[in-house]
């Protein structure tokens, strides 16, 4: 007998062993009432509350009704639940959350609920075990219960049938404990027999198993084979704190999370190596617990919908899924299933019951989380909890089944059921039966299937999943399902093939066929499977995916399959052991995402061969610039050398080379120096040949490289450009920066000459003085003092202040310089706005500018007042409509950090449901004293580089290879090599503490009331619908006439004129864009973006088309109406709008997307910054 089989036998025997009376009842044996009395003594500040009061605060969709299934003391603060094969509901309860009190015994418990008279309400509760501490997940199997009890995964078992645990065993240990609401949670059995559970980003897990050590320091999804104790990672990094994982009827899985929301289709992110890059998601609110509806209690229109608990919004939502390329598009259905206007409804889990109804676990808490609120906040509830039951009106319930009484044949027959609950429970019960008996019964089940049955393929797939669940490899059945006419069955079977790879001798042959399947999801699954094959030939097969239509999901998976197998296939390619059959498209596709300089020589040779399609060359040149060696970069610098490579083999009439391409390549060459410290070989002075380039971007990028590489021989030429008042601002800015990097006396003199010249625009003087910071900080500070005394007019003092904040001593020196100086009031106001927008809050400078402006500290005044009457004043006198206007004020810059339902910058948390999820006092403190509590995932850090420069932003990732932040100033992701970072230190909240000082008291009351109403039922509800919330508006001088221009002409104007540019603008909460926010011109241009995964017709629904013209990707949209149909290809699209204000007046503009009738296209609106 092999060691592995012996180990499995030992583990199995441990699950099945009898236990002596010595170990009977490892719990305390308390009844629910006894536990409840103990809790009342422990938490005297909590009181039992009436469930009917909560029910009265529900607004329930007209098709449904809700009733109470269970309440305290049967359940108290329930977190998760599971139905067993006998139709009993097992619930984990955590009245101790979020922490244990000094001297307190562990009293969190598992209760088993029964509805013995089938009236839809539990009438019996048994405590199975009551010595847990904040348990966060459970699963039933192997005759017992798997329980998350950090840092352990416990296995509890009742050996004498009294529904009380008699044995307790630590199955695995070492799961992270730093934050208990990130602990392993949301347990679910997958259709193939793995047990899945999740963990959050703040934890560090290190679990020793018989198969090796597993570590995780990110958000992730585990998968476990309990009998073998085989623990793997299913996914890493797709979600920050995942708390919902469910499978659809075809075995595709979807993840949801609490802190940031969205629905994540996980398959692309399950390739070998567990890529930590987030897989593309679809929009959804922050949630906890999901379930698909597959049963006949609900009518046909509700089948296949996902039920999603938006626990922060206090709603139960329904989501429709539809194919979108290899992935899915989702749509929230309106009205919502359940909406609560009460303060404590917290739906955290949802499960289909044996009668077909939906059961929702209500954690029942007025405050959630423990970063925003103190552990000992006396509002925390420790005595209440509910299980709610949702049924559809006038629909029959399903008969309850005791699956333990059924034969193997009957359980197999159940796999044909249309009821997902019945199929899942039957599959799990088959897992508990003798494997040989199940295997012997499968042929009869398969032979009974009718090929004419529309569900024939799914019935076969269910049998394949049973084989996978009971660990029986059936290659004939696998072959049958892989050949199915149903593409979703083929995709699911390809997943099974992945897990059975060691047992499938012709796996590569199969995958060669599947990678070319007509259904994109099969190709996606094949890519994932190929990533697990450690043979170079696997990538030759994977590259064939580029011969077929691709989307963001396939591109994501292809990239990570290439990366995670790079050490296998790239050496083989270089040695000539694989050739991709000479297909250049396949080779370049693999090399272009390999992210290594070892690939660039091969790419360069492909380009020089002259046989690659012209449409692929520009991308490869940029890849070579990103990753190439010094010798390779040298070939990309000059016009002639780059053009020769770009155009080789093309007809004389065709050209790939353009100045724009050259500028893009030089930008990547600059990044290569910043990220890898790689400079081109040869004479760097030759870059000076580009200083006369007619393209401004090319010229600016060449100047930037002169500074990075310290090409001092060209300093005089750059200084000449800096002094040239006819040069474009972007070119002069590059020259200023380069002069400062080259340094020396001439650099100081040149910059000082420009900064003090009254003939120069103030913006240019700001930029020159700012560049001087790196040459002579003291002189730069004195110049700043002089410049800040002048009226800024259209100039932004932020240009001047920014570089001072990049040095540790910069702000202090400015404070001293500005002291007692007659700074211009408008300059001080704009400086405060800049500091608000970027979160750069130096106390000395803030006080200096406030003194100049004459502003008193409203924040200090408010903090000195008693909180309760102040909150009462908010509710009595605050006006949410006026508060939205305050939020939108440019000087407060709220949108520069926060989005509402996706519209706005993602620097801070999206505020879409903040009012519904948070008590009023939290909203108050978040505005007045933002450092009091920073939401998880949004903590700011300050990086100090070896060069003495400071960068501040939100920490996104920290690994041995890189430190990634969302930069506070640029609002862009920025990556640093850890070797260039001297210190990483916590930074204050990026939301400025003195923001309210720019408001009147009434404005503050209005703003707080507005935030308080966000997400609540009413005019400030934030439904997740595909409405356009982010726009870009063309800013032009009032006197400029642009009424007759096309999108191409407008974009050209924006690129060539310094006075014309695109600026972001955001819709109101109701989705409408107020025209009063637009420039004061008769004609206004706007742009928006959307994308589709599957090509087809898309409907654009406008509130009105009066005075409106629209272009799609530069082509005019004809027959414009309030329901306009346009054709969209796969990928991203740009809509351009021209509004004639003389015709439209002040009527707002609102745009909502939807699929056109009978169209496969599913539009995804692109919001954000």
PDB file of N, CA and C in Angstrom, residues 58-134:
ATOM      1  N   UNK A  58     -39.299  46.919   6.732  1.00  0.00           N
ATOM      2  CA  UNK A  58     -38.972  46.336   5.439  1.00  0.00           C
ATOM      3  C   UNK A  58     -39.889  46.883   4.344  1.00  0.00           C
ATOM      4  N   UNK A  59     -39.297  47.134   3.179  1.00  0.00           N
ATOM      5  CA  UNK A  59     -40.061  47.313   1.953  1.00  0.00           C
ATOM      6  C   UNK A  59     -39.750  46.097   1.095  1.00  0.00           C
ATOM      7  N   UNK A  60     -40.768  45.280   0.835  1.00  0.00           N
ATOM      8  CA  UNK A  60     -40.561  44.001   0.155  1.00  0.00           C
ATOM      9  C   UNK A  60     -41.136  44.097  -1.255  1.00  0.00           C
ATOM     10  N   UNK A  61     -40.393  43.581  -2.218  1.00  0.00           N
ATOM     11  CA  UNK A  61     -40.838  43.522  -3.613  1.00  0.00           C
ATOM     12  C   UNK A  61     -42.243  42.929  -3.666  1.00  0.00           C
ATOM     13  N   UNK A  62     -43.074  43.463  -4.548  1.00  0.00           N
ATOM     14  CA  UNK A  62     -44.483  43.083  -4.575  1.00  0.00           C
ATOM     15  C   UNK A  62     -44.710  41.598  -4.875  1.00  0.00           C
ATOM     16  N   UNK A  63     -43.723  40.915  -5.468  1.00  0.00           N
ATOM     17  CA  UNK A  63     -43.897  39.498  -5.782  1.00  0.00           C
ATOM     18  C   UNK A  63     -43.585  38.587  -4.598  1.00  0.00           C
ATOM     19  N   UNK A  64     -43.015  39.140  -3.546  1.00  0.00           N
ATOM     20  CA  UNK A  64     -42.515  38.301  -2.457  1.00  0.00           C
ATOM     21  C   UNK A  64     -43.136  38.675  -1.127  1.00  0.00           C
ATOM     22  N   UNK A  65     -42.973  37.771  -0.183  1.00  0.00           N
ATOM     23  CA  UNK A  65     -43.328  38.069   1.201  1.00  0.00           C
ATOM     24  C   UNK A  65     -42.253  37.499   2.104  1.00  0.00           C
ATOM     25  N   UNK A  66     -42.146  38.068   3.291  1.00  0.00           N
ATOM     26  CA  UNK A  66     -41.081  37.690   4.206  1.00  0.00           C
ATOM     27  C   UNK A  66     -41.684  37.371   5.560  1.00  0.00           C
ATOM     28  N   UNK A  67     -41.202  36.312   6.177  1.00  0.00           N
ATOM     29  CA  UNK A  67     -41.657  36.006   7.528  1.00  0.00           C
ATOM     30  C   UNK A  67     -40.463  35.614   8.391  1.00  0.00           C
ATOM     31  N   UNK A  68     -40.651  35.715   9.678  1.00  0.00           N
ATOM     32  CA  UNK A  68     -39.595  35.374  10.622  1.00  0.00           C
ATOM     33  C   UNK A  68     -39.524  33.859  10.785  1.00  0.00           C
ATOM     34  N   UNK A  69     -38.344  33.294  10.521  1.00  0.00           N
ATOM     35  CA  UNK A  69     -38.146  31.862  10.721  1.00  0.00           C
ATOM     36  C   UNK A  69     -37.605  31.573  12.116  1.00  0.00           C
ATOM     37  N   UNK A  70     -36.677  32.406  12.587  1.00  0.00           N
ATOM     38  CA  UNK A  70     -36.101  32.189  13.921  1.00  0.00           C
ATOM     39  C   UNK A  70     -35.557  33.503  14.447  1.00  0.00           C
ATOM     40  N   UNK A  71     -35.543  33.636  15.769  1.00  0.00           N
ATOM     41  CA  UNK A  71     -34.980  34.817  16.423  1.00  0.00           C
ATOM     42  C   UNK A  71     -34.341  34.384  17.731  1.00  0.00           C
ATOM     43  N   UNK A  72     -33.758  35.353  18.442  1.00  0.00           N
ATOM     44  CA  UNK A  72     -33.137  35.039  19.724  1.00  0.00           C
ATOM     45  C   UNK A  72     -34.217  34.562  20.695  1.00  0.00           C
ATOM     46  N   UNK A  73     -33.889  33.597  21.544  1.00  0.00           N
ATOM     47  CA  UNK A  73     -32.554  33.044  21.818  1.00  0.00           C
ATOM     48  C   UNK A  73     -32.146  31.873  20.916  1.00  0.00           C
ATOM     49  N   UNK A  74     -32.987  31.491  19.941  1.00  0.00           N
ATOM     50  CA  UNK A  74     -32.596  30.392  19.054  1.00  0.00           C
ATOM     51  C   UNK A  74     -31.330  30.732  18.279  1.00  0.00           C
ATOM     52  N   UNK A  75     -31.264  31.969  17.806  1.00  0.00           N
ATOM     53  CA  UNK A  75     -30.064  32.460  17.123  1.00  0.00           C
ATOM     54  C   UNK A  75     -29.711  33.818  17.705  1.00  0.00           C
ATOM     55  N   UNK A  76     -28.429  34.094  17.828  1.00  0.00           N
ATOM     56  CA  UNK A  76     -27.957  35.380  18.336  1.00  0.00           C
ATOM     57  C   UNK A  76     -26.783  35.818  17.453  1.00  0.00           C
ATOM     58  N   UNK A  77     -26.980  36.937  16.757  1.00  0.00           N
ATOM     59  CA  UNK A  77     -25.948  37.441  15.838  1.00  0.00           C
ATOM     60  C   UNK A  77     -25.425  36.334  14.914  1.00  0.00           C
ATOM     61  N   UNK A  78     -26.312  35.732  14.118  1.00  0.00           N
ATOM     62  CA  UNK A  78     -25.894  34.642  13.226  1.00  0.00           C
ATOM     63  C   UNK A  78     -24.969  35.153  12.119  1.00  0.00           C
ATOM     64  N   UNK A  79     -23.968  34.355  11.786  1.00  0.00           N
ATOM     65  CA  UNK A  79     -22.986  34.732  10.765  1.00  0.00           C
ATOM     66  C   UNK A  79     -23.116  33.875   9.507  1.00  0.00           C
ATOM     67  N   UNK A  80     -23.346  32.587   9.674  1.00  0.00           N
ATOM     68  CA  UNK A  80     -23.439  31.695   8.514  1.00  0.00           C
ATOM     69  C   UNK A  80     -24.338  30.531   8.860  1.00  0.00           C
ATOM     70  N   UNK A  81     -24.835  29.860   7.828  1.00  0.00           N
ATOM     71  CA  UNK A  81     -25.773  28.754   8.067  1.00  0.00           C
ATOM     72  C   UNK A  81     -25.696  27.743   6.920  1.00  0.00           C
ATOM     73  N   UNK A  82     -26.094  26.510   7.231  1.00  0.00           N
ATOM     74  CA  UNK A  82     -26.118  25.429   6.255  1.00  0.00           C
ATOM     75  C   UNK A  82     -27.283  24.490   6.587  1.00  0.00           C
ATOM     76  N   UNK A  83     -27.942  23.982   5.523  1.00  0.00           N
ATOM     77  CA  UNK A  83     -28.981  22.972   5.690  1.00  0.00           C
ATOM     78  C   UNK A  83     -28.356  21.590   5.608  1.00  0.00           C
ATOM     79  N   UNK A  84     -28.794  20.683   6.475  1.00  0.00           N
ATOM     80  CA  UNK A  84     -28.268  19.322   6.399  1.00  0.00           C
ATOM     81  C   UNK A  84     -29.201  18.439   5.569  1.00  0.00           C
ATOM     82  N   UNK A  85     -28.813  17.192   5.412  1.00  0.00           N
ATOM     83  CA  UNK A  85     -29.554  16.277   4.539  1.00  0.00           C
ATOM     84  C   UNK A  85     -30.940  15.947   5.078  1.00  0.00           C
ATOM     85  N   UNK A  86     -31.181  16.219   6.360  1.00  0.00           N
ATOM     86  CA  UNK A  86     -32.489  15.958   6.963  1.00  0.00           C
ATOM     87  C   UNK A  86     -33.382  17.195   6.981  1.00  0.00           C
ATOM     88  N   UNK A  87     -32.899  18.318   6.438  1.00  0.00           N
ATOM     89  CA  UNK A  87     -33.716  19.524   6.396  1.00  0.00           C
ATOM     90  C   UNK A  87     -33.631  20.357   7.655  1.00  0.00           C
ATOM     91  N   UNK A  88     -32.537  20.222   8.415  1.00  0.00           N
ATOM     92  CA  UNK A  88     -32.318  21.052   9.609  1.00  0.00           C
ATOM     93  C   UNK A  88     -31.316  22.155   9.276  1.00  0.00           C
ATOM     94  N   UNK A  89     -31.524  23.321   9.884  1.00  0.00           N
ATOM     95  CA  UNK A  89     -30.661  24.467   9.609  1.00  0.00           C
ATOM     96  C   UNK A  89     -29.619  24.619  10.714  1.00  0.00           C
ATOM     97  N   UNK A  90     -28.334  24.533  10.329  1.00  0.00           N
ATOM     98  CA  UNK A  90     -27.207  24.700  11.253  1.00  0.00           C
ATOM     99  C   UNK A  90     -26.704  26.136  11.136  1.00  0.00           C
ATOM    100  N   UNK A  91     -26.591  26.799  12.268  1.00  0.00           N
ATOM    101  CA  UNK A  91     -26.259  28.228  12.282  1.00  0.00           C
ATOM    102  C   UNK A  91     -25.103  28.472  13.242  1.00  0.00           C
ATOM    103  N   UNK A  92     -24.098  29.225  12.786  1.00  0.00           N
ATOM    104  CA  UNK A  92     -23.068  29.668  13.727  1.00  0.00           C
ATOM    105  C   UNK A  92     -23.432  31.072  14.196  1.00  0.00           C
ATOM    106  N   UNK A  93     -23.322  31.268  15.494  1.00  0.00           N
ATOM    107  CA  UNK A  93     -23.737  32.498  16.158  1.00  0.00           C
ATOM    108  C   UNK A  93     -22.554  33.098  16.903  1.00  0.00           C
ATOM    109  N   UNK A  94     -22.427  34.429  16.817  1.00  0.00           N
ATOM    110  CA  UNK A  94     -21.287  35.073  17.473  1.00  0.00           C
ATOM    111  C   UNK A  94     -21.697  36.311  18.244  1.00  0.00           C
ATOM    112  N   UNK A  95     -22.367  36.115  19.406  1.00  0.00           N
ATOM    113  CA  UNK A  95     -22.657  37.271  20.259  1.00  0.00           C
ATOM    114  C   UNK A  95     -21.395  37.901  20.840  1.00  0.00           C
ATOM    115  N   UNK A  96     -20.266  37.186  20.814  1.00  0.00           N
ATOM    116  CA  UNK A  96     -19.021  37.735  21.352  1.00  0.00           C
ATOM    117  C   UNK A  96     -18.372  38.745  20.411  1.00  0.00           C
ATOM    118  N   UNK A  97     -18.763  38.745  19.142  1.00  0.00           N
ATOM    119  CA  UNK A  97     -18.130  39.622  18.153  1.00  0.00           C
ATOM    120  C   UNK A  97     -18.122  41.064  18.660  1.00  0.00           C
ATOM    121  N   UNK A  98     -17.034  41.834  18.520  1.00  0.00           N
ATOM    122  CA  UNK A  98     -15.822  41.468  17.791  1.00  0.00           C
ATOM    123  C   UNK A  98     -14.677  40.946  18.662  1.00  0.00           C
ATOM    124  N   UNK A  99     -14.904  40.824  19.992  1.00  0.00           N
ATOM    125  CA  UNK A  99     -13.770  40.403  20.816  1.00  0.00           C
ATOM    126  C   UNK A  99     -14.276  39.804  22.122  1.00  0.00           C
ATOM    127  N   UNK A 100     -13.403  39.062  22.750  1.00  0.00           N
ATOM    128  CA  UNK A 100     -13.713  38.457  24.039  1.00  0.00           C
ATOM    129  C   UNK A 100     -13.405  39.464  25.143  1.00  0.00           C
ATOM    130  N   UNK A 101     -14.220  39.460  26.183  1.00  0.00           N
ATOM    131  CA  UNK A 101     -14.003  40.346  27.324  1.00  0.00           C
ATOM    132  C   UNK A 101     -13.022  39.707  28.301  1.00  0.00           C
ATOM    133  N   UNK A 102     -12.347  40.514  29.108  1.00  0.00           N
ATOM    134  CA  UNK A 102     -11.416  39.940  30.092  1.00  0.00           C
ATOM    135  C   UNK A 102     -12.122  38.941  31.007  1.00  0.00           C
ATOM    136  N   UNK A 103     -11.574  37.746  31.103  1.00  0.00           N
ATOM    137  CA  UNK A 103     -12.125  36.711  31.971  1.00  0.00           C
ATOM    138  C   UNK A 103     -13.330  35.986  31.423  1.00  0.00           C
ATOM    139  N   UNK A 104     -13.790  36.375  30.224  1.00  0.00           N
ATOM    140  CA  UNK A 104     -14.987  35.766  29.653  1.00  0.00           C
ATOM    141  C   UNK A 104     -14.672  34.387  29.065  1.00  0.00           C
ATOM    142  N   UNK A 105     -15.566  33.438  29.272  1.00  0.00           N
ATOM    143  CA  UNK A 105     -15.409  32.141  28.613  1.00  0.00           C
ATOM    144  C   UNK A 105     -15.974  32.226  27.205  1.00  0.00           C
ATOM    145  N   UNK A 106     -15.496  31.362  26.341  1.00  0.00           N
ATOM    146  CA  UNK A 106     -15.983  31.340  24.968  1.00  0.00           C
ATOM    147  C   UNK A 106     -17.423  30.824  24.937  1.00  0.00           C
ATOM    148  N   UNK A 107     -18.310  31.635  24.357  1.00  0.00           N
ATOM    149  CA  UNK A 107     -19.728  31.262  24.369  1.00  0.00           C
ATOM    150  C   UNK A 107     -20.379  31.342  22.994  1.00  0.00           C
ATOM    151  N   UNK A 108     -19.615  31.613  21.952  1.00  0.00           N
ATOM    152  CA  UNK A 108     -20.208  31.559  20.620  1.00  0.00           C
ATOM    153  C   UNK A 108     -20.596  30.111  20.314  1.00  0.00           C
ATOM    154  N   UNK A 109     -21.654  29.931  19.536  1.00  0.00           N
ATOM    155  CA  UNK A 109     -22.225  28.590  19.475  1.00  0.00           C
ATOM    156  C   UNK A 109     -22.799  28.245  18.103  1.00  0.00           C
ATOM    157  N   UNK A 110     -22.984  26.938  17.910  1.00  0.00           N
ATOM    158  CA  UNK A 110     -23.681  26.415  16.737  1.00  0.00           C
ATOM    159  C   UNK A 110     -25.047  25.928  17.199  1.00  0.00           C
ATOM    160  N   UNK A 111     -26.086  26.459  16.580  1.00  0.00           N
ATOM    161  CA  UNK A 111     -27.437  25.995  16.907  1.00  0.00           C
ATOM    162  C   UNK A 111     -28.022  25.257  15.707  1.00  0.00           C
ATOM    163  N   UNK A 112     -28.824  24.246  15.994  1.00  0.00           N
ATOM    164  CA  UNK A 112     -29.486  23.458  14.953  1.00  0.00           C
ATOM    165  C   UNK A 112     -30.980  23.723  15.072  1.00  0.00           C
ATOM    166  N   UNK A 113     -31.559  24.298  14.003  1.00  0.00           N
ATOM    167  CA  UNK A 113     -32.953  24.708  14.026  1.00  0.00           C
ATOM    168  C   UNK A 113     -33.812  23.730  13.235  1.00  0.00           C
ATOM    169  N   UNK A 114     -35.001  23.454  13.765  1.00  0.00           N
ATOM    170  CA  UNK A 114     -35.918  22.543  13.092  1.00  0.00           C
ATOM    171  C   UNK A 114     -37.312  23.156  13.052  1.00  0.00           C
ATOM    172  N   UNK A 115     -37.962  22.976  11.919  1.00  0.00           N
ATOM    173  CA  UNK A 115     -39.368  23.347  11.760  1.00  0.00           C
ATOM    174  C   UNK A 115     -40.158  22.046  11.720  1.00  0.00           C
ATOM    175  N   UNK A 116     -40.534  21.566  12.885  1.00  0.00           N
ATOM    176  CA  UNK A 116     -41.117  20.217  12.969  1.00  0.00           C
ATOM    177  C   UNK A 116     -42.541  20.150  12.453  1.00  0.00           C
ATOM    178  N   UNK A 117     -43.263  21.291  12.450  1.00  0.00           N
ATOM    179  CA  UNK A 117     -44.649  21.265  11.977  1.00  0.00           C
ATOM    180  C   UNK A 117     -44.816  21.900  10.595  1.00  0.00           C
ATOM    181  N   UNK A 118     -43.678  22.242   9.955  1.00  0.00           N
ATOM    182  CA  UNK A 118     -43.683  22.748   8.578  1.00  0.00           C
ATOM    183  C   UNK A 118     -44.559  23.982   8.391  1.00  0.00           C
ATOM    184  N   UNK A 119     -44.535  24.874   9.380  1.00  0.00           N
ATOM    185  CA  UNK A 119     -45.317  26.096   9.253  1.00  0.00           C
ATOM    186  C   UNK A 119     -44.461  27.290   8.828  1.00  0.00           C
ATOM    187  N   UNK A 120     -43.209  27.027   8.460  1.00  0.00           N
ATOM    188  CA  UNK A 120     -42.334  28.099   8.012  1.00  0.00           C
ATOM    189  C   UNK A 120     -41.673  28.855   9.130  1.00  0.00           C
ATOM    190  N   UNK A 121     -41.691  28.292  10.349  1.00  0.00           N
ATOM    191  CA  UNK A 121     -41.031  28.942  11.478  1.00  0.00           C
ATOM    192  C   UNK A 121     -40.410  27.870  12.360  1.00  0.00           C
ATOM    193  N   UNK A 122     -39.168  28.095  12.768  1.00  0.00           N
ATOM    194  CA  UNK A 122     -38.472  27.113  13.599  1.00  0.00           C
ATOM    195  C   UNK A 122     -39.152  27.001  14.950  1.00  0.00           C
ATOM    196  N   UNK A 123     -39.317  25.780  15.403  1.00  0.00           N
ATOM    197  CA  UNK A 123     -39.923  25.578  16.719  1.00  0.00           C
ATOM    198  C   UNK A 123     -39.039  24.756  17.638  1.00  0.00           C
ATOM    199  N   UNK A 124     -37.858  24.407  17.179  1.00  0.00           N
ATOM    200  CA  UNK A 124     -36.938  23.635  18.015  1.00  0.00           C
ATOM    201  C   UNK A 124     -35.515  24.083  17.721  1.00  0.00           C
ATOM    202  N   UNK A 125     -34.752  24.306  18.777  1.00  0.00           N
ATOM    203  CA  UNK A 125     -33.359  24.710  18.630  1.00  0.00           C
ATOM    204  C   UNK A 125     -32.509  23.901  19.600  1.00  0.00           C
ATOM    205  N   UNK A 126     -31.432  23.328  19.075  1.00  0.00           N
ATOM    206  CA  UNK A 126     -30.487  22.554  19.882  1.00  0.00           C
ATOM    207  C   UNK A 126     -29.101  23.154  19.706  1.00  0.00           C
ATOM    208  N   UNK A 127     -28.433  23.356  20.815  1.00  0.00           N
ATOM    209  CA  UNK A 127     -27.065  23.861  20.717  1.00  0.00           C
ATOM    210  C   UNK A 127     -26.121  22.681  20.530  1.00  0.00           C
ATOM    211  N   UNK A 128     -25.475  22.662  19.384  1.00  0.00           N
ATOM    212  CA  UNK A 128     -24.569  21.575  19.040  1.00  0.00           C
ATOM    213  C   UNK A 128     -23.223  21.733  19.748  1.00  0.00           C
ATOM    214  N   UNK A 129     -22.762  22.973  19.842  1.00  0.00           N
ATOM    215  CA  UNK A 129     -21.451  23.232  20.465  1.00  0.00           C
ATOM    216  C   UNK A 129     -21.412  24.699  20.831  1.00  0.00           C
ATOM    217  N   UNK A 130     -20.881  25.028  22.018  1.00  0.00           N
ATOM    218  CA  UNK A 130     -20.962  26.406  22.484  1.00  0.00           C
ATOM    219  C   UNK A 130     -19.662  26.900  23.114  1.00  0.00           C
ATOM    220  N   UNK A 131     -18.530  26.510  22.543  1.00  0.00           N
ATOM    221  CA  UNK A 131     -17.244  26.969  23.079  1.00  0.00           C
ATOM    222  C   UNK A 131     -16.377  27.553  21.966  1.00  0.00           C
ATOM    223  N   UNK A 132     -17.027  28.290  21.069  1.00  0.00           N
ATOM    224  CA  UNK A 132     -16.323  28.895  19.952  1.00  0.00           C
ATOM    225  C   UNK A 132     -16.031  30.364  20.235  1.00  0.00           C
ATOM    226  N   UNK A 133     -15.114  30.920  19.427  1.00  0.00           N
ATOM    227  CA  UNK A 133     -14.785  32.341  19.553  1.00  0.00           C
ATOM    228  C   UNK A 133     -14.804  32.982  18.161  1.00  0.00           C
ATOM    229  N   UNK A 134     -15.831  33.783  17.907  1.00  0.00           N
ATOM    230  CA  UNK A 134     -16.061  34.441  16.625  1.00  0.00           C
ATOM    231  C   UNK A 134     -15.860  33.460  15.470  1.00  0.00           C
TER     232      UNK A 134
END
